[in-house]
N, CA, C and O of each residue as an XYZ file, in Angstrom:
632
protein
N      25.603    144.922     68.744
C      24.963    144.135     69.638
C      25.507    143.088     70.593
O      26.307    142.160     70.473
N      24.631    143.679     71.782
C      24.959    142.807     72.667
C      23.684    141.748     73.457
O      22.552    142.051     73.833
N      24.354    140.541     73.501
C      23.554    139.605     74.379
C      23.681    139.531     75.722
O      24.678    139.035     76.246
N      22.800    139.961     76.313
C      23.073    139.972     78.141
C      23.649    139.032     78.470
O      23.971    138.334     77.508
N      23.984    138.613     79.533
C      24.122    137.128     79.984
C      23.412    137.453     81.180
O      23.132    138.635     81.380
N      23.038    136.469     82.102
C      22.615    136.382     83.227
C      23.033    137.269     84.563
O      24.176    137.193     85.013
N      22.419    137.782     84.928
C      23.466    139.082     86.171
C      24.480    139.840     85.695
O      24.849    140.834     86.321
N      25.086    139.443     84.465
C      26.125    140.658     84.374
C      25.902    141.373     83.183
O      26.955    141.916     82.849
N      25.173    141.559     82.561
C      24.596    142.045     81.057
C      25.854    141.928     80.090
O      26.081    142.949     79.440
N      26.417    141.215     79.959
C      27.438    140.998     79.077
C      27.179    140.530     77.997
O      26.005    140.604     77.635
N      28.040    139.973     77.223
C      27.926    139.501     75.442
C      28.673    138.317     75.047
O      29.759    138.017     75.543
N      28.127    137.708     74.227
C      28.457    136.772     73.908
C      30.164    136.851     73.196
O      31.087    136.039     73.263
N      30.083    137.925     72.659
C      31.193    138.391     72.270
C      32.338    138.792     73.326
O      32.444    139.935     73.770
N      33.315    137.559     73.731
C      34.336    137.861     74.712
C      35.567    137.977     74.554
O      35.910    136.899     74.067
N      36.660    138.768     74.689
C      38.054    138.432     74.337
C      38.468    137.937     75.226
O      38.112    138.086     76.395
N      39.658    136.969     74.616
C      40.213    136.090     75.535
C      41.504    136.953     75.883
O      42.292    136.445     76.682
N      41.712    137.841     75.515
C      43.233    138.773     76.233
C      42.727    139.189     77.011
O      43.488    139.105     77.975
N      41.622    139.758     77.373
C      40.835    140.431     78.092
C      40.274    139.896     79.417
O      40.454    140.422     80.515
N      39.458    138.602     79.130
C      38.800    137.931     80.279
C      39.265    136.541     80.840
O      39.517    135.761     79.922
N      39.413    136.118     81.853
C      40.096    134.643     82.191
C      38.809    133.648     81.383
O      37.899    133.445     82.186
N      38.616    133.177     80.377
C      37.919    132.057     79.494
C      38.360    131.419     78.706
O      39.253    131.830     77.964
N      37.855    130.221     78.641
C      39.070    129.291     77.648
C      38.543    129.515     76.478
O      37.414    129.832     76.103
N      39.855    129.233     75.795
C      39.621    129.750     74.017
C      38.639    128.607     73.538
O      38.471    128.688     72.322
N      37.858    127.446     74.186
C      37.033    126.965     73.395
C      35.393    127.016     73.825
O      34.380    126.604     73.260
N      35.699    127.921     75.461
C      34.123    128.316     75.748
C      34.122    129.873     74.626
O      33.021    130.221     74.200
N      35.035    130.486     74.331
C      34.572    131.900     73.461
C      34.609    131.296     72.218
O      33.733    131.797     71.513
N      35.227    130.450     71.644
C      34.617    129.848     70.255
C      33.366    129.131     69.908
O      33.102    129.003     68.713
N      32.410    128.555     70.974
C      31.588    127.765     71.447
C      30.344    129.092     71.556
O      29.198    128.913     71.143
N      30.655    129.973     71.973
C      29.871    131.315     72.468
C      29.720    132.299     71.217
O      28.677    132.844     70.855
N      31.191    132.428     70.541
C      31.057    132.987     68.973
C      29.687    132.145     68.224
O      28.549    132.591     68.080
N      30.263    130.677     67.779
C      29.327    130.169     67.295
C      28.301    130.403     67.928
O      28.014    131.500     67.448
N      27.734    130.244     68.461
C      26.634    130.334     69.090
C      25.706    131.449     68.994
O      24.480    131.338     69.011
N      26.546    132.824     68.863
C      26.339    133.910     68.293
C      25.718    133.825     66.690
O      24.647    134.024     66.117
N      27.408    133.306     66.288
C      26.387    133.362     64.794
C      25.204    132.160     64.170
O      24.725    132.091     63.038
N      24.986    131.377     65.240
C      23.919    130.578     64.758
C      22.286    131.234     65.163
O      21.254    130.992     64.536
N      22.414    132.085     66.346
C      21.550    133.009     66.630
C      21.556    133.974     65.514
O      20.441    133.706     65.067
N      21.804    134.486     65.089
C      21.739    135.589     64.044
C      21.628    134.960     62.819
O      21.770    135.846     61.975
N      21.493    134.156     62.411
C      20.949    133.137     61.060
C      22.203    133.356     60.072
O      21.996    133.605     58.884
N      23.680    133.245     60.660
C      24.616    132.985     59.819
C      24.476    131.968     58.956
O      23.320    131.632     58.697
N      25.959    131.006     58.100
C      25.999    130.615     57.232
C      27.260    129.577     57.907
O      27.963    130.179     58.719
N      27.505    128.622     57.761
C      29.170    127.867     58.378
C      30.252    129.025     57.694
O      31.384    129.213     58.140
N      29.557    129.891     56.305
C      30.772    130.394     55.648
C      31.059    131.384     55.862
O      32.153    131.932     55.724
N      29.402    132.042     56.511
C      30.125    133.318     57.720
C      30.813    133.027     58.678
O      31.885    133.592     58.892
N      30.448    132.322     59.251
C      31.101    131.775     60.683
C      32.621    132.229     60.288
O      33.369    133.120     60.690
N      32.717    131.225     59.337
C      34.463    130.876     58.798
C      35.292    132.197     58.372
O      36.514    132.303     58.268
N      34.049    133.414     58.102
C      34.880    134.270     57.606
C      35.338    135.283     58.749
O      36.314    136.031     58.776
N      34.021    135.009     59.969
C      34.476    136.156     61.265
C      35.606    135.254     61.980
O      36.406    135.828     62.719
N      35.705    133.787     61.773
C      36.689    133.371     62.475
C      37.964    133.092     61.628
O      38.917    132.351     61.867
N      37.697    133.926     60.537
C      39.245    133.774     59.336
C      40.481    134.668     60.022
O      40.065    135.696     60.556
N      41.751    134.487     60.094
C      42.801    135.188     60.584
C      43.433    136.241     59.538
O      43.426    136.049     58.322
N      43.995    137.407     60.183
C      44.187    137.932     58.691
C      43.586    139.048     58.065
O      44.131    139.863     57.321
N      42.481    139.010     58.418
C      41.376    139.705     57.617
C      41.044    140.731     57.957
O      40.009    141.142     57.431
N      41.416    141.217     58.506
C      40.826    142.506     60.204
C      41.645    143.502     59.697
O      42.860    143.479     59.893
N      40.875    144.715     58.817
C      41.715    145.992     57.874
C      41.730    147.260     59.526
O      40.787    147.829     60.074
N      42.827    147.270     59.760
C      42.729    148.274     60.671
C      42.473    149.307     60.798
O      42.438    149.736     61.951
N      42.146    150.277     59.589
C      41.544    151.609     59.496
C      40.217    151.627     59.045
O      39.635    152.672     58.752
N      39.589    150.223     58.962
C      38.459    149.929     57.986
C      37.114    150.047     59.084
O      36.695    149.022     59.623
N      36.624    151.096     59.298
C      35.164    151.063     60.538
C      34.072    149.595     60.313
O      33.543    149.169     59.287
N      34.050    149.347     61.005
C      33.392    148.139     61.480
C      32.010    148.404     62.098
O      31.935    148.748     63.277
N      30.370    148.178     60.955
C      29.538    148.665     61.527
C      28.720    147.348     61.915
O      28.343    146.635     60.985
N      28.507    147.085     62.852
C      27.584    146.014     63.624
C      26.404    145.809     63.380
O      25.951    144.664     63.371
N      25.629    146.936     63.120
C      24.171    146.927     62.639
C      23.709    146.895     61.594
O      22.512    147.145     61.453
N      24.564    146.557     60.464
C      24.418    145.770     59.332
C      24.533    144.881     59.272
O      25.224    144.382     60.160
N      24.011    144.032     58.287
C      24.270    142.784     57.490
C      24.982    141.752     57.617
O      24.857    140.625     58.096
N      26.182    142.675     56.812
C      27.155    141.864     56.316
C      28.064    141.630     57.738
O      28.060    142.430     58.673
N      28.777    140.473     57.704
C      29.813    139.638     58.827
C      30.734    140.403     59.051
O      31.076    140.742     57.918
N      31.419    140.946     59.803
C      32.806    141.553     59.999
C      33.648    140.518     59.967
O      33.341    139.442     60.481
N      35.030    140.764     59.241
C      35.751    139.252     58.967
C      36.650    139.761     59.858
O      36.870    140.898     60.275
N      37.211    138.495     60.103
C      38.277    138.368     61.131
C      38.171    138.346     62.923
O      38.937    137.808     63.723
N      36.754    139.253     63.206
C      36.799    139.959     64.250
C      36.867    138.768     65.479
O      37.651    138.721     66.426
N      36.009    138.034     65.202
C      35.878    136.747     65.890
C      37.420    135.712     66.128
O      37.835    135.245     67.189
N      37.878    135.617     65.076
C      39.681    135.357     65.329
C      40.401    136.458     66.619
O      40.888    136.146     67.706
N      40.252    137.635     66.066
C      40.888    138.494     67.076
C      40.354    138.388     68.354
O      41.231    138.441     69.216
N      39.050    138.236     68.847
C      38.435    137.562     70.182
C      39.143    136.567     70.653
O      39.600    136.601     71.796
N      39.371    135.300     69.631
C      39.094    134.436     70.686
C      40.914    134.061     70.391
O      41.414    133.252     71.172
N      41.781    134.636     69.329
C      43.288    134.241     69.168
C      44.277    135.538     69.087
O      45.490    135.375     68.961
N      43.802    136.583     69.152
C      44.838    137.697     69.243
C      45.629    137.367     68.294
O      45.451    136.731     67.255
N      46.754    137.992     68.873
C      47.898    138.162     68.124
C      48.711    136.895     67.505
O      49.799    137.141     66.983
N      48.217    135.485     67.536
C      48.533    134.209     67.822
C      48.694    134.377     65.871
O      48.121    135.381     65.448
N      49.264    133.663     64.983
C      49.683    133.576     63.874
C      49.265    132.249     63.409
O      49.184    131.486     64.371
N      48.955    131.661     62.244
C      48.680    130.349     61.918
C      49.965    130.559     60.997
O      50.267    131.650     60.512
N      50.606    129.504     60.835
C      51.850    129.466     60.041
C      51.151    128.135     59.203
O      50.533    127.159     59.627
N      51.576    128.595     57.691
C      51.658    127.331     56.333
C      49.964    126.584     56.792
O      49.308    126.539     57.833
N      49.740    126.011     55.172
C      48.467    125.652     55.194
C      47.434    124.523     55.735
O      46.237    124.328     55.526
N      48.522    123.791     56.610
C      48.476    122.744     57.789
C      47.492    123.825     59.048
O      46.303    123.610     59.285
N      48.234    124.855     59.656
C      48.107    125.297     60.625
C      46.292    126.037     60.578
O      45.432    126.130     61.454
N      46.330    126.537     58.779
C      45.348    126.985     58.532
C      44.063    126.071     58.322
O      42.923    126.527     58.411
N      44.320    124.869     58.062
C      43.341    123.836     57.236
C      42.475    123.631     58.876
O      41.266    123.795     59.042
N      43.360    123.286     59.818
C      43.451    122.943     60.955
C      42.129    123.453     61.818
O      41.089    123.015     62.310
N      43.028    124.915     61.631
C      42.140    126.075     62.464
C      40.070    126.033     61.646
O      38.978    125.921     62.203
N      40.430    126.171     60.366
C      38.945    126.149     59.525
C      38.623    125.015     60.265
O      37.787    125.332     61.111
N      38.932    123.754     60.331
C      38.214    122.018     60.690
C      37.503    122.158     61.904
O      36.434    121.607     62.170
N      38.242    123.029     62.727
C      37.934    123.470     64.220
C      36.522    124.244     64.379
O      35.530    123.984     65.060
N      36.823    125.308     63.474
C      35.859    126.427     63.224
C      34.521    125.350     62.214
O      33.447    125.931     62.053
N      34.579    124.613     61.906
C      33.544    123.851     61.135
C      32.963    123.022     61.999
O      31.739    122.910     61.920
N      33.518    122.438     62.774
C      33.243    121.889     64.089
C      32.000    122.598     64.994
O      30.803    122.377     65.177
N      33.012    123.590     65.450
C      32.053    124.301     66.674
C      30.787    124.442     65.953
O      29.800    123.895     66.446
N      30.638    125.273     64.558
C      29.483    125.596     64.476
C      28.815    124.731     64.304
O      27.639    125.076     64.190
N      29.061    123.260     64.187
C      28.106    122.109     63.772
C      27.391    121.615     65.144
O      26.303    121.058     65.289
N      28.175    121.927     65.916
C      28.194    121.141     67.272
C      26.920    122.597     68.111
O      26.688    122.365     69.297
N      26.432    123.501     67.710
C      25.658    124.711     68.591
C      24.564    123.943     68.679
O      24.088    123.374     67.696
N      23.950    123.841     70.166
C      22.710    123.473     69.687
C      22.132    124.525     70.359
O      22.542    124.474     71.519
N      21.246    125.623     70.178
C      20.443    126.717     70.290
C      20.692    126.677     71.986
O      21.614    127.199     72.612
N      19.141    125.591     72.684
C      18.909    125.698     73.843
C      19.965    125.618     74.913
O      20.391    126.450     75.714
N      20.314    124.084     74.624
C      21.745    123.779     75.316
C      22.550    124.524     75.994
O      22.834    124.536     77.191
N      22.957    125.266     74.943
C      24.489    126.153     74.356
C      23.714    127.621     75.276
O      24.247    127.772     76.375
N      22.844    128.419     75.038
C      22.394    129.391     75.587
C      21.819    129.363     76.849
O      21.732    130.388     77.525
N      21.345    128.085     77.298
C      21.453    127.777     78.885
C      22.272    128.186     79.528
O      22.283    129.091     80.362
N      23.567    127.035     78.896
C      24.807    127.038     79.441
C      26.068    127.811     79.383
O      27.194    127.347     79.563
N      25.751    129.077     79.104
C      26.331    130.399     78.771
C      25.191    131.265     79.044
O      25.000    132.337     78.470
N      24.624    130.884     79.720
C      23.266    131.685     80.735
C      22.859    133.283     79.829
O      22.778    134.452     80.206
N      22.686    132.638     78.574
C      21.977    133.769     77.915
C      20.242    133.865     78.520
O      19.420    132.964     78.687
N      20.157    135.126     78.708
C      18.808    135.331     78.963
C      17.628    135.951     78.385
O      16.440    135.869     78.697
N      18.488    136.863     77.080
C      18.227    137.464     76.848
C      18.727    137.800     75.062
O      19.901    137.827     74.692
N      17.792    137.978     74.358
C      18.474    138.535     72.810
C      18.145    139.580     72.506
O      17.014    139.889     72.883
N      18.714    140.335     71.919
C      18.038    141.624     71.342
C      18.294    141.565     69.619
O      19.444    141.255     69.307
N      17.394    141.815     68.550
C      17.784    141.425     67.569
C      16.674    141.924     66.247
O      15.574    141.370     66.237
N      16.883    142.631     65.505
C      16.250    143.380     64.338
C      15.680    142.006     63.532
O      14.712    142.319     62.839
N      15.994    140.667     63.440
C      15.444    139.730     62.998
C      14.692    138.812     63.867
O      14.798    138.788     65.093
N      13.834    137.967     63.074
C      13.601    136.983     64.230
C      14.379    135.673     64.727
O      15.071    134.876     64.094
N      14.077    135.719     65.884
C      14.817    134.263     66.094
C      14.286    132.604     65.545
O      13.204    132.080     65.279
N      15.944    132.111     65.564
C      15.306    130.803     65.040
C      14.165    130.179     65.519
O      13.544    130.505     66.531
N      13.881    129.167     64.673
C      12.520    128.944     65.080
C      12.632    127.786     66.195
O      11.541    127.396     66.612
N      13.790    127.169     66.752
C      13.708    126.053     67.393
C      14.472    126.564     68.470
O      15.141    125.911     69.270
N      14.300    127.886     68.416
C      15.349    128.573     70.234
C      13.412    128.699     70.767
O      12.313    128.794     70.220
N      14.129    128.599     72.456
C      12.912    128.456     73.310
C      12.570    130.170     73.602
O      13.514    130.897     73.911
N      11.849    130.465     73.540
C      11.579    132.184     73.536
C      10.301    131.955     74.204
O       9.248    131.519     73.739
N      10.647    132.390     75.567
C       9.883    132.725     76.274
C       8.698    133.931     76.081
O       7.567    133.515     75.828
N       8.825    134.900     76.150
C       8.396    136.129     75.719
C       9.149    136.918     74.731
O      10.274    136.540     74.406
N       8.649    137.940     74.243
C       9.198    138.996     73.267
C       8.269    140.183     73.451
O       7.052    140.346     73.537
N       9.569    141.093     73.478
C       9.060    142.512     73.492
C       9.190    143.177     72.760
O      10.303    142.923     72.300
N       8.588    144.343     72.007
C       9.126    145.869     70.851
C      10.064    146.355     71.609
O       9.910    146.435     72.828
N      11.499    146.864     70.807
C      11.750    148.085     71.657
C      12.176    148.866     70.136
O      12.014    148.568     68.953
N      12.853    150.107     70.923
C      13.042    150.835     69.739
C      14.502    150.612     68.776
O      15.000    151.374     67.947
N      14.922    149.345     69.216
C      16.098    148.700     68.816
C      15.834    147.272     68.052
O      16.717    146.624     67.491
N      14.523    146.925     68.131
C      14.282    145.654     67.713
C      13.526    145.026     68.651
O      12.949    145.521     69.619
N      13.600    143.319     68.104
C      12.741    142.712     69.364
C      13.798    142.281     70.769
O      14.988    142.056     70.988
N      12.832    142.326     71.315
C      13.921    141.714     72.635
C      13.510    140.265     73.324
O      12.733    140.385     74.271
N      13.835    139.174     73.059
C      13.423    137.858     73.280
C      14.305    137.742     74.540
O      15.421    138.153     74.858
N      13.044    136.789     75.298
C      13.416    136.541     76.481
C      13.498    135.183     76.956
O      12.450    134.575     77.175
N      14.779    134.556     77.167
C      14.186    133.105     76.983
C      13.959    132.177     78.029
O      14.077    132.511     79.208
N      13.637    131.023     77.672
C      12.837    130.469     78.586
C      13.633    129.896     79.886
O      13.091    129.596     80.950
N      14.726    129.823     79.659
C      15.439    129.454     81.310
C      16.106    130.830     81.783
O      17.138    130.673     82.436
N      15.712    132.105     81.576
C      16.283    133.301     82.104
C      16.972    133.473     83.467
O      17.948    134.191     83.683
N      16.215    132.588     84.488
C      15.981    132.514     85.813
C      16.641    131.177     86.238
O      16.277    130.590     87.256
N      17.747    130.655     85.324
C      18.234    129.195     85.672
C      19.608    129.616     85.607
O      20.154    130.356     84.788
N      20.252    128.787     86.996
C      21.410    128.876     87.404
C      22.355    128.529     85.959
O      21.831    128.074     84.943
N      23.533    128.773     86.054
C      24.518    128.361     85.081
C      25.030    126.631     85.231
O      25.404    125.968     84.263
N      24.967    126.233     86.310
C      24.502    124.950     86.579
C      23.600    123.914     87.214
O      23.877    123.048     88.043
N      22.162    124.288     86.476
C      21.026    124.023     86.661
C      20.720    123.190     85.816
O      20.811    123.477     84.622
N      20.231    121.808     86.282
C      20.055    120.519     85.608
C      19.186    121.246     85.014
O      19.010    120.596     83.984
N      18.393    122.313     84.933
C      16.910    122.091     83.817
C      17.441    123.018     82.809
O      16.758    123.937     82.356
N      18.925    122.733     82.375
C      19.083    123.467     80.667
C      18.368    122.497     80.126
O      17.975    121.576     80.842
N      18.011    122.542     78.480
C      17.809    121.506     77.847
C      19.029    120.768     77.624
O      20.156    121.129     77.963
N      18.706    119.682     77.012
C      19.932    118.589     76.892
C      20.253    118.631     75.783
O      19.491    118.502     74.824
N      21.833    118.883     75.726
C      22.345    119.202     74.179
C      22.236    117.668     73.558
O      21.603    116.665     73.885
N      23.360    118.055     72.284
C      23.200    116.663     71.206
C      24.061    116.048     71.811
O      24.918    116.714     72.393
N      24.112    114.687     71.867
C      25.363    113.971     72.277
C      26.220    113.503     71.000
O      27.281    112.898     71.156
């Protein structure tokens, strides 16, 4: 599942080791993806958990299961958390990132213009238009033509 970004047809699933993106932005984008997908905080924690990625187990992104540790791999790659204190700190940061998501403000900030999904969008997501496709519904978001720095983005929570 790819979430096109304005002009780039990119994804919210961006790897830190292959792109020049700040870790905080990657975590925020992955938390936004989780909220758009209807995941619980527990699902997001599983997605962002270290050391649960099985090297030879195929991952099917089109099923309903949350792929464990993929988010950690994208944002932290080969970094190892040492000890219970580091793991607890990581979990707290992921809880905070998930709680901070403001669907509309963050989607606009990351220039998310379209979202393709087999499920309905979150009720508070500002959808301008919906199109049916062979792969689900394409939701065109209300700020799809705005620039990344536009003041027309919805205001986030304080």
